[in-house]
CSV table of C-alpha atoms in Angstrom, one decimal:
chain,number,residue,atom,x,y,z
A,22,MET,CA,-7.7,31.5,6.1
A,23,SER,CA,-10.6,32.3,3.9
A,24,GLY,CA,-12.7,29.8,2.0
A,25,LEU,CA,-11.2,29.5,-1.4
A,26,GLU,CA,-7.6,29.8,-0.3
A,27,HIS,CA,-8.2,27.0,2.2
A,28,TYR,CA,-9.4,24.6,-0.5
A,29,LEU,CA,-6.6,25.6,-2.9
A,30,SER,CA,-4.1,24.9,-0.2
A,31,ILE,CA,-5.6,21.4,0.4
A,32,PHE,CA,-5.5,20.8,-3.4
A,33,THR,CA,-1.8,21.8,-3.9
A,34,LYS,CA,-0.9,19.9,-0.8
A,35,ALA,CA,-2.5,16.7,-2.1
A,36,VAL,CA,-1.0,17.1,-5.6
A,37,PHE,CA,2.5,18.2,-4.9
A,38,ILE,CA,3.6,18.3,-1.3
A,39,GLU,CA,2.0,15.2,0.1
A,40,ASN,CA,1.7,13.3,-3.2
A,41,ILE,CA,0.0,10.0,-2.6
A,42,VAL,CA,2.5,8.0,-4.5
A,43,LEU,CA,5.8,9.8,-3.9
A,44,ALA,CA,5.3,10.8,-0.3
A,45,TYR,CA,2.9,8.1,1.1
A,46,PHE,CA,3.9,5.1,-1.1
A,47,LEU,CA,0.3,4.3,-2.0
A,48,GLY,CA,-0.7,2.6,-5.2
A,49,LEU,CA,2.8,1.6,-6.0
A,50,CYS,CA,1.9,-1.8,-7.5
A,51,SER,CA,0.0,-0.5,-10.4
A,52,PHE,CA,2.3,2.5,-10.5
A,53,LEU,CA,5.3,0.3,-11.3
A,54,ALA,CA,3.6,-2.3,-13.4
A,55,ILE,CA,1.8,0.1,-15.8
A,56,SER,CA,4.4,2.9,-16.1
A,57,LYS,CA,6.0,0.8,-18.8
A,58,ASN,CA,3.6,2.3,-21.3
A,59,ILE,CA,2.7,6.0,-21.6
A,60,ASN,CA,-0.8,5.6,-23.1
A,61,ALA,CA,-1.8,3.0,-20.4
A,62,SER,CA,-0.4,5.3,-17.7
A,63,VAL,CA,-2.6,8.2,-18.9
A,64,GLY,CA,-5.6,5.8,-18.9
A,65,ILE,CA,-5.1,4.5,-15.4
A,66,GLY,CA,-4.3,8.0,-14.1
A,67,MET,CA,-7.6,9.3,-15.4
A,68,ALA,CA,-9.5,6.3,-14.0
A,69,VAL,CA,-7.9,6.9,-10.5
A,70,VAL,CA,-8.9,10.6,-10.6
A,71,VAL,CA,-12.5,9.6,-11.4
A,72,VAL,CA,-12.8,6.9,-8.8
A,73,LEU,CA,-11.1,8.8,-6.0
A,74,THR,CA,-13.2,11.8,-6.5
A,75,ILE,CA,-16.4,9.7,-6.3
A,76,THR,CA,-15.5,7.2,-3.5
A,77,ALA,CA,-13.9,9.7,-1.0
A,78,PRO,CA,-17.1,11.7,-0.5
A,79,ILE,CA,-19.3,8.6,-0.4
A,80,ASN,CA,-17.2,7.1,2.2
A,81,TRP,CA,-17.3,10.4,4.1
A,82,VAL,CA,-21.1,10.3,4.2
A,83,LEU,CA,-21.0,6.7,5.4
A,84,TRP,CA,-18.4,7.4,8.1
A,85,GLU,CA,-20.2,10.6,9.3
A,86,PHE,CA,-23.8,9.1,9.4
A,87,LEU,CA,-23.2,5.4,10.1
A,88,LEU,CA,-19.9,4.4,11.4
A,89,ASP,CA,-18.3,7.1,13.6
A,90,LYS,CA,-18.9,7.1,17.4
A,91,GLY,CA,-22.3,8.7,18.0
A,92,ALA,CA,-23.0,8.9,14.3
A,93,LEU,CA,-26.3,7.2,14.6
A,94,VAL,CA,-28.0,9.8,16.7
A,95,TRP,CA,-30.1,10.9,13.7
A,96,ILE,CA,-32.0,7.7,14.1
A,97,SER,CA,-32.5,7.9,17.9
A,98,GLU,CA,-30.8,9.4,20.9
A,99,ASP,CA,-30.2,5.8,22.2
A,100,PHE,CA,-27.4,5.3,19.8
A,101,LYS,CA,-25.2,8.1,21.0
A,102,ASP,CA,-22.6,5.7,22.5
A,103,THR,CA,-22.7,3.2,19.5
A,104,ASP,CA,-19.3,3.0,17.8
A,105,LEU,CA,-19.3,1.0,14.5
A,106,GLY,CA,-15.8,2.2,13.7
A,107,PHE,CA,-14.4,-1.3,13.5
A,108,LEU,CA,-16.5,-1.9,10.4
A,109,LYS,CA,-14.7,0.9,8.6
A,110,LEU,CA,-12.4,-1.3,6.5
A,111,ILE,CA,-15.0,-3.7,5.3
A,112,VAL,CA,-17.5,-0.9,4.5
A,113,PHE,CA,-14.9,1.2,2.6
A,114,ILE,CA,-13.5,-1.6,0.5
A,115,SER,CA,-17.0,-2.8,-0.4
A,116,VAL,CA,-18.0,0.8,-1.4
A,117,ILE,CA,-14.9,1.0,-3.5
A,118,ALA,CA,-15.4,-2.3,-5.3
A,119,ALA,CA,-19.1,-1.4,-5.9
A,120,MET,CA,-18.3,2.1,-7.2
A,121,VAL,CA,-15.7,0.8,-9.5
A,122,GLN,CA,-18.2,-1.7,-11.0
A,123,LEU,CA,-20.8,1.1,-11.3
A,124,VAL,CA,-18.5,3.5,-13.0
A,125,GLU,CA,-17.5,0.8,-15.4
A,126,MET,CA,-21.2,0.1,-16.3
A,127,PHE,CA,-22.0,3.8,-16.7
A,128,MET,CA,-19.0,4.3,-19.0
A,129,GLU,CA,-20.0,1.3,-21.1
A,130,ARG,CA,-23.5,2.7,-21.5
A,131,PHE,CA,-22.8,6.4,-22.0
A,132,SER,CA,-19.4,6.8,-23.5
A,133,GLN,CA,-18.1,3.9,-25.5
A,134,SER,CA,-14.9,5.7,-26.5
A,135,LEU,CA,-14.0,6.4,-22.8
A,136,TYR,CA,-14.9,2.8,-21.9
A,137,ASN,CA,-12.6,1.5,-24.6
A,138,SER,CA,-9.7,3.5,-23.3
A,139,LEU,CA,-10.2,3.2,-19.6
A,140,GLY,CA,-12.3,0.0,-19.3
A,141,ILE,CA,-9.6,-2.5,-18.7
A,142,PHE,CA,-8.0,-0.4,-15.9
A,143,LEU,CA,-11.1,-0.1,-13.8
A,144,PRO,CA,-11.1,-3.5,-12.2
A,145,LEU,CA,-7.4,-3.1,-11.3
A,146,ILE,CA,-8.3,0.0,-9.4
A,147,ALA,CA,-10.5,-1.7,-6.9
A,148,VAL,CA,-7.4,-3.1,-5.2
A,149,ASN,CA,-5.3,0.0,-5.7
A,150,CYS,CA,-4.2,1.1,-2.3
A,151,SER,CA,-4.4,4.8,-3.2
A,152,ILE,CA,-8.2,4.6,-3.3
A,153,LEU,CA,-8.6,3.0,0.1
A,154,GLY,CA,-5.7,5.1,1.4
A,155,GLY,CA,-7.5,8.3,0.3
A,156,SER,CA,-10.6,7.3,2.3
A,157,LEU,CA,-8.6,6.3,5.4
A,158,PHE,CA,-6.6,9.6,5.4
A,159,MET,CA,-9.9,11.5,5.1
A,160,VAL,CA,-11.2,9.9,8.3
A,161,GLU,CA,-7.9,10.3,10.1
A,162,ARG,CA,-7.6,14.0,9.2
A,163,GLU,CA,-11.2,14.7,10.0
A,164,TYR,CA,-12.0,16.6,6.8
A,165,THR,CA,-15.4,18.2,6.1
A,166,ILE,CA,-17.3,17.1,3.0
A,167,PRO,CA,-16.0,19.9,0.6
A,168,GLU,CA,-12.5,19.3,1.9
A,169,THR,CA,-12.9,15.6,1.2
A,170,ILE,CA,-14.0,16.2,-2.4
A,171,VAL,CA,-11.1,18.6,-3.0
A,172,TYR,CA,-8.7,16.2,-1.3
A,173,GLY,CA,-9.9,13.2,-3.3
A,174,PHE,CA,-9.6,15.0,-6.6
A,175,GLY,CA,-6.2,16.4,-5.7
A,176,SER,CA,-4.8,13.0,-4.7
A,177,GLY,CA,-6.1,11.6,-8.0
A,178,VAL,CA,-4.3,14.4,-9.9
A,179,GLY,CA,-1.2,13.7,-7.9
A,180,PHE,CA,-1.3,10.0,-8.9
A,181,PHE,CA,-1.9,11.0,-12.6
A,182,LEU,CA,1.1,13.4,-12.6
A,183,ALA,CA,3.5,10.9,-11.0
A,184,ILE,CA,2.6,7.9,-13.2
A,185,VAL,CA,2.8,9.9,-16.4
A,186,ALA,CA,6.1,11.4,-15.4
A,187,LEU,CA,7.6,8.0,-14.5
A,188,ALA,CA,6.3,6.5,-17.7
A,189,SER,CA,7.9,9.3,-19.8
A,190,ILE,CA,11.2,8.9,-18.1
A,191,ARG,CA,11.1,5.1,-18.6
A,192,TYR,CA,10.3,5.6,-22.2
A,193,ARG,CA,13.1,8.1,-22.6
A,194,ILE,CA,15.8,5.7,-21.2
A,195,ARG,CA,14.7,2.6,-23.2
A,196,TYR,CA,18.0,2.2,-24.9
A,197,SER,CA,20.2,3.2,-22.0
A,198,ASN,CA,22.8,0.8,-20.8
A,199,ILE,CA,21.5,-0.4,-17.5
A,200,PRO,CA,23.1,-3.4,-15.7
A,201,PRO,CA,20.9,-6.4,-16.7
A,202,ARG,CA,19.6,-7.2,-13.2
A,203,LEU,CA,18.8,-3.6,-12.3
A,204,GLN,CA,16.5,-3.4,-15.4
A,205,GLY,CA,12.8,-3.2,-14.9
A,206,VAL,CA,11.6,-2.8,-11.3
A,207,GLY,CA,14.9,-2.0,-9.8
A,208,MET,CA,15.6,0.9,-12.1
A,209,ALA,CA,12.0,2.1,-11.8
A,210,MET,CA,12.4,2.3,-8.0
A,211,LEU,CA,15.6,4.4,-8.3
A,212,LEU,CA,13.8,6.7,-10.8
A,213,THR,CA,10.8,7.0,-8.4
A,214,GLY,CA,13.3,8.0,-5.7
A,215,LEU,CA,14.7,10.8,-7.8
A,216,LEU,CA,11.2,11.9,-8.8
A,217,SER,CA,10.1,11.9,-5.2
A,218,MET,CA,13.2,14.0,-4.4
A,219,ALA,CA,12.2,16.5,-7.1
A,220,PHE,CA,8.7,16.7,-5.6
A,221,MET,CA,10.2,17.4,-2.2
A,222,ALA,CA,11.2,20.7,-3.5
A,223,PHE,CA,7.6,21.7,-3.3
A,224,SER,CA,7.4,21.2,0.4
A,225,GLY,CA,7.6,24.6,2.1
A,226,ILE,CA,5.1,26.1,-0.3
A,227,ASP,CA,2.3,27.3,1.8
A,228,LEU,CA,-0.7,29.1,0.3
B,25,MET,CA,1.3,-35.7,3.9
B,26,GLU,CA,4.4,-35.4,6.1
B,27,LEU,CA,4.8,-31.8,7.2
B,28,PHE,CA,8.4,-31.2,6.4
B,29,ASN,CA,9.2,-33.2,3.2
B,30,SER,CA,11.1,-31.6,0.4
B,31,GLU,CA,8.0,-30.3,-1.3
B,32,SER,CA,6.9,-28.3,1.7
B,33,LYS,CA,10.4,-27.0,2.3
B,34,LYS,CA,10.3,-25.7,-1.3
B,35,ILE,CA,7.0,-24.0,-0.7
B,36,ILE,CA,8.5,-22.1,2.2
B,37,SER,CA,12.0,-21.4,0.9
B,38,ASP,CA,11.1,-20.4,-2.6
B,39,PRO,CA,9.4,-17.1,-1.8
B,40,ILE,CA,12.2,-16.2,0.6
B,41,ASN,CA,14.8,-16.5,-2.1
B,42,VAL,CA,14.2,-17.1,-5.8
B,43,ASN,CA,10.5,-16.1,-5.9
B,44,ASN,CA,10.5,-13.3,-3.4
B,45,PRO,CA,7.1,-11.5,-3.4
B,46,ILE,CA,8.5,-8.0,-3.2
B,47,SER,CA,11.7,-8.1,-5.3
B,48,LEU,CA,10.7,-10.7,-7.9
B,49,GLN,CA,7.0,-11.0,-8.1
B,50,VAL,CA,6.7,-7.2,-7.4
B,51,LEU,CA,3.7,-7.5,-5.2
B,52,GLY,CA,2.8,-5.6,-2.0
B,53,ILE,CA,5.2,-2.8,-2.4
B,54,CYS,CA,2.5,-0.3,-1.5
B,55,SER,CA,2.6,-0.8,2.2
B,56,ALA,CA,6.2,-2.1,2.3
B,57,LEU,CA,7.8,1.3,2.1
B,58,ALA,CA,5.8,3.4,4.4
B,59,VAL,CA,6.5,1.3,7.5
B,60,THR,CA,10.3,1.1,7.0
B,61,ILE,CA,11.3,4.3,8.8
B,62,ARG,CA,12.0,2.3,11.9
B,63,LEU,CA,12.9,-1.3,12.5
B,64,ASP,CA,10.3,-1.9,15.2
B,65,GLN,CA,7.5,-0.7,12.9
B,66,ALA,CA,8.7,-3.0,10.1
B,67,ILE,CA,8.8,-6.0,12.5
B,68,ILE,CA,5.2,-5.4,13.8
B,69,MET,CA,4.0,-4.9,10.2
B,70,THR,CA,5.7,-8.2,9.2
B,71,LEU,CA,4.0,-10.1,12.0
B,72,ALA,CA,0.6,-8.6,11.0
B,73,VAL,CA,1.1,-9.5,7.4
B,74,ILE,CA,2.2,-13.1,8.2
B,75,PHE,CA,-0.9,-13.5,10.4
B,76,VAL,CA,-3.3,-12.2,7.8
B,77,LEU,CA,-1.6,-14.1,4.9
B,78,CYS,CA,-1.6,-17.4,6.7
B,79,SER,CA,-5.1,-17.2,8.0
B,80,SER,CA,-6.6,-15.9,4.7
B,81,ASN,CA,-4.8,-18.6,2.8
B,82,VAL,CA,-6.0,-21.4,5.1
B,83,ILE,CA,-9.6,-20.1,5.2
B,84,LEU,CA,-9.9,-19.6,1.5
B,85,SER,CA,-8.3,-22.9,0.8
B,86,LEU,CA,-10.8,-24.6,3.2
B,87,ILE,CA,-13.8,-23.1,1.4
B,88,ARG,CA,-12.3,-23.2,-2.1
B,89,ASP,CA,-14.8,-25.8,-3.4
B,90,TYR,CA,-17.8,-23.7,-2.4
B,91,ILE,CA,-16.7,-20.4,-4.0
B,92,PRO,CA,-18.3,-19.7,-7.4
B,93,ALA,CA,-15.5,-18.5,-9.7
B,94,ARG,CA,-17.4,-15.4,-10.8
B,95,VAL,CA,-17.8,-13.9,-7.3
B,96,ARG,CA,-14.5,-15.1,-5.9
B,97,ILE,CA,-12.9,-11.6,-5.8
B,98,VAL,CA,-15.6,-10.2,-3.5
B,99,ILE,CA,-15.4,-13.3,-1.2
B,100,MET,CA,-11.6,-13.0,-1.0
B,101,LEU,CA,-11.9,-9.3,-0.2
B,102,SER,CA,-14.4,-9.8,2.6
B,103,VAL,CA,-12.4,-12.6,4.2
B,104,ILE,CA,-9.2,-10.5,4.0
B,105,ALA,CA,-11.0,-7.3,5.2
B,106,SER,CA,-12.4,-9.1,8.3
B,107,LEU,CA,-9.0,-10.5,9.2
B,108,VAL,CA,-7.3,-7.1,8.8
B,109,SER,CA,-10.0,-5.6,11.0
B,110,VAL,CA,-9.2,-8.1,13.7
B,111,VAL,CA,-5.5,-7.2,13.5
B,112,ASP,CA,-6.3,-3.5,13.6
B,113,GLU,CA,-8.5,-3.9,16.7
B,114,LEU,CA,-5.9,-6.1,18.4
B,115,LEU,CA,-3.1,-3.5,17.8
B,116,LYS,CA,-5.3,-0.8,19.1
B,117,ALA,CA,-6.0,-2.8,22.3
B,118,TYR,CA,-2.5,-4.1,23.1
B,119,LEU,CA,0.0,-1.9,21.2
B,120,TYR,CA,-1.7,1.5,21.1
B,121,ASP,CA,1.4,3.6,20.4
B,122,MET,CA,2.4,1.3,17.6
B,123,SER,CA,-1.0,1.4,16.0
B,124,LYS,CA,-0.9,5.2,16.1
B,125,GLN,CA,2.5,5.2,14.3
B,126,LEU,CA,1.4,2.7,11.7
B,127,SER,CA,-1.9,4.7,11.3
B,128,VAL,CA,-3.7,3.9,8.0
B,129,PHE,CA,-1.1,1.4,6.9
B,130,VAL,CA,-2.5,-1.5,8.9
B,131,GLY,CA,-5.8,-1.0,7.1
B,132,LEU,CA,-4.0,-1.0,3.8
B,133,ILE,CA,-2.9,-4.6,4.3
B,134,ILE,CA,-6.3,-5.3,2.7
B,135,THR,CA,-5.1,-3.9,-0.6
B,136,ASN,CA,-1.7,-5.4,-0.2
B,137,CYS,CA,-1.4,-7.4,-3.5
B,138,ILE,CA,0.6,-10.2,-1.9
B,139,ILE,CA,-2.5,-11.4,0.0
B,140,MET,CA,-4.9,-11.2,-2.9
B,141,GLY,CA,-2.2,-12.6,-5.2
B,142,ARG,CA,-1.4,-15.6,-3.1
B,143,ALA,CA,-5.1,-16.3,-2.5
B,144,GLU,CA,-5.8,-16.3,-6.2
B,145,ALA,CA,-2.6,-18.1,-7.3
B,146,PHE,CA,-2.2,-20.7,-4.6
B,147,ALA,CA,-4.8,-21.0,-1.9
B,148,LEU,CA,-7.7,-21.6,-4.3
B,149,LYS,CA,-5.8,-24.5,-5.9
B,150,ASN,CA,-4.2,-26.2,-3.0
B,151,GLY,CA,-5.1,-27.9,0.3
B,152,PRO,CA,-5.1,-25.9,3.6
B,153,SER,CA,-1.7,-27.2,5.0
B,154,LYS,CA,0.1,-26.4,1.8
B,155,ALA,CA,-1.6,-23.0,1.7
B,156,PHE,CA,-0.5,-22.3,5.3
B,157,LEU,CA,3.1,-23.0,4.4
B,158,ASP,CA,2.8,-20.8,1.3
B,159,GLY,CA,1.5,-18.0,3.5
B,160,LEU,CA,4.3,-18.5,5.9
B,161,GLY,CA,7.0,-18.5,3.2
B,162,ASN,CA,5.6,-15.4,1.4
B,163,GLY,CA,5.2,-13.6,4.8
B,164,PHE,CA,8.9,-14.3,5.6
B,165,GLY,CA,9.9,-13.2,2.1
B,166,TYR,CA,8.0,-9.9,2.6
B,167,GLY,CA,9.4,-9.5,6.1
B,168,LEU,CA,13.0,-10.2,5.0
B,169,ILE,CA,13.0,-7.3,2.5
B,170,ILE,CA,11.2,-4.7,4.6
B,171,ILE,CA,13.4,-5.5,7.6
B,172,ILE,CA,16.6,-5.1,5.5
B,173,VAL,CA,15.3,-1.8,4.1
B,174,SER,CA,14.2,-0.5,7.5
B,175,PHE,CA,17.5,-1.5,9.1
B,176,PHE,CA,19.5,0.6,6.7
B,177,ARG,CA,17.0,3.5,6.8
B,178,GLU,CA,17.0,3.7,10.6
B,179,LEU,CA,20.7,3.0,11.2
B,180,PHE,CA,22.1,5.5,8.6
B,181,GLY,CA,19.1,7.9,8.7
B,182,ALA,CA,18.4,8.3,12.4
B,183,GLY,CA,21.4,6.6,13.9
B,184,THR,CA,19.5,4.0,16.1
B,185,ILE,CA,18.3,0.5,16.0
B,186,THR,CA,14.9,0.0,17.7
B,187,LEU,CA,13.2,-3.2,18.6
B,188,PRO,CA,9.5,-3.4,19.4
B,189,ASP,CA,8.2,-3.5,22.9
B,190,GLY,CA,4.9,-2.7,24.5
B,191,GLY,CA,5.3,1.1,24.2
B,192,ALA,CA,7.3,3.4,22.1
B,193,GLY,CA,10.0,0.9,21.2
B,194,TYR,CA,13.2,-0.3,22.9
B,195,VAL,CA,16.4,1.3,21.6
B,196,LEU,CA,18.9,-1.6,21.2
B,197,TRP,CA,21.8,0.5,20.0
B,198,SER,CA,22.4,4.0,18.9
B,199,ILE,CA,25.4,5.7,17.4
B,200,PRO,CA,27.6,7.1,20.3
B,201,GLU,CA,27.9,10.8,20.8
B,202,SER,CA,31.7,10.6,20.3
B,203,TRP,CA,31.2,9.6,16.7
B,204,TYR,CA,29.1,12.7,16.1
B,205,ALA,CA,31.8,14.7,17.9
B,206,ALA,CA,34.3,13.2,15.5
B,207,GLY,CA,32.4,14.5,12.5
B,208,TYR,CA,30.0,11.6,11.7
B,209,GLU,CA,26.6,12.7,10.4
B,210,ASN,CA,23.3,11.0,9.8
B,211,ILE,CA,22.0,10.9,6.2
B,212,GLY,CA,18.8,12.8,6.7
B,213,LEU,CA,17.5,11.9,3.2
B,214,LEU,CA,17.1,8.2,4.1
B,215,VAL,CA,14.4,9.1,6.6
B,216,LEU,CA,12.4,10.9,3.9
B,217,SER,CA,10.5,9.1,1.2
B,218,PRO,CA,13.1,9.3,-1.6
B,219,GLY,CA,15.5,7.3,0.6
B,220,ALA,CA,13.0,4.5,0.8
B,221,PHE,CA,12.6,4.2,-2.9
B,222,ILE,CA,16.3,4.3,-3.5
B,223,ILE,CA,17.2,1.7,-0.8
B,224,LEU,CA,14.5,-0.6,-2.0
B,225,GLY,CA,15.7,-0.2,-5.6
B,226,LEU,CA,19.2,-1.2,-4.5
B,227,VAL,CA,17.9,-4.1,-2.4
B,228,ILE,CA,16.0,-5.4,-5.4
B,229,TRP,CA,19.1,-5.2,-7.5
B,230,ALA,CA,21.2,-7.0,-4.9
B,231,GLN,CA,18.5,-9.7,-4.5
B,232,ARG,CA,18.3,-10.3,-8.2
B,233,GLU,CA,22.1,-10.6,-8.5
B,234,MET,CA,22.1,-13.2,-5.8
B,235,ALA,CA,19.1,-15.1,-7.2
B,236,GLY,CA,20.5,-14.7,-10.7
B,237,ILE,CA,17.3,-13.6,-12.3
B,238,GLU,CA,16.9,-11.1,-15.1
B,239,GLU,CA,13.6,-9.4,-16.1
B,240,GLU,CA,12.6,-10.1,-19.6
B,241,ALA,CA,12.2,-6.8,-21.4
């Protein structure tokens, strides 16, 4: 498979076929809580795209040059058996928390309007499983750096699509007659099930 | 404080029933669904979550007077991340097949909102023994739901019931060949992700009917 096609295939896979919410169940907490409101959903969707695209490559660099088995040979040959892989979780989550903070500060300084619309969602994202999940999948699937960037961006777009779609459906059925104890989360889960079934139609597409 | 007076019983039983972390507080759904394809995965995941939840609650409750309020999130995250790393390494050492199957979802216990949520809402305000009971109760509440979901998904989706053992799992019961010969078929959809969402939606509905709780609009 040639270069561009390969990246396009990773991208479509991350957005549609292996959608991070609908196929891997990541980031569901904020997905369910925020999809009550369309504007907020667009906001958190965009914030997830930004943060995933930034953190996945940073974590890739750390994994490749610091944590993986034999990753420290660039310092000295003596470290070729050193395996710091067990520090993976702590390092990744700290990078994510720090990056979220940095992105927030950058936004506040350089784009007040963007900060006003996305600002309140950024702290929530630090504990969104889709971000940590993106980094962990990247390690597990042994992506290269360009693949990681494409994958991070694609997963973010997938989250964006899914949350905006669910928010729109929930908005649409506001006045429907749902059994009282199914309202809210229960109904949202059933809708997500249908949405996920719809996304399954994309599986089998191979670029 | 006596260990099993009515207050401690309430701390344990509330999250299992009327204040269930998954179906009523809506926390920790992220990892709850991915591990429900088979019963044995759900059981191991429950044990891992109970361990992390109890120990993080106790540790944070012990040091709660020394944590400055402004940096508490970072401190909570690092305690939780260390505990999850311990679980991850233990699984790799003793249950390697299982840790391969659970793949990234063990690591994702860190971002499981139940653990952060209980630390923030309970452990930082109460003593260690109460915090331990709270962790136990919420862990059981979480386990109850994901074990129910995985039971249905495995039984009707794949036609088996698997319990955890050292290796690839011990098949306790599977639907006999004669049933298939008579025309019975597995519901393949349940093994796929939409099945998980739909079953959990129905379980949440049933749980809320039983607990008699409605969500305010």
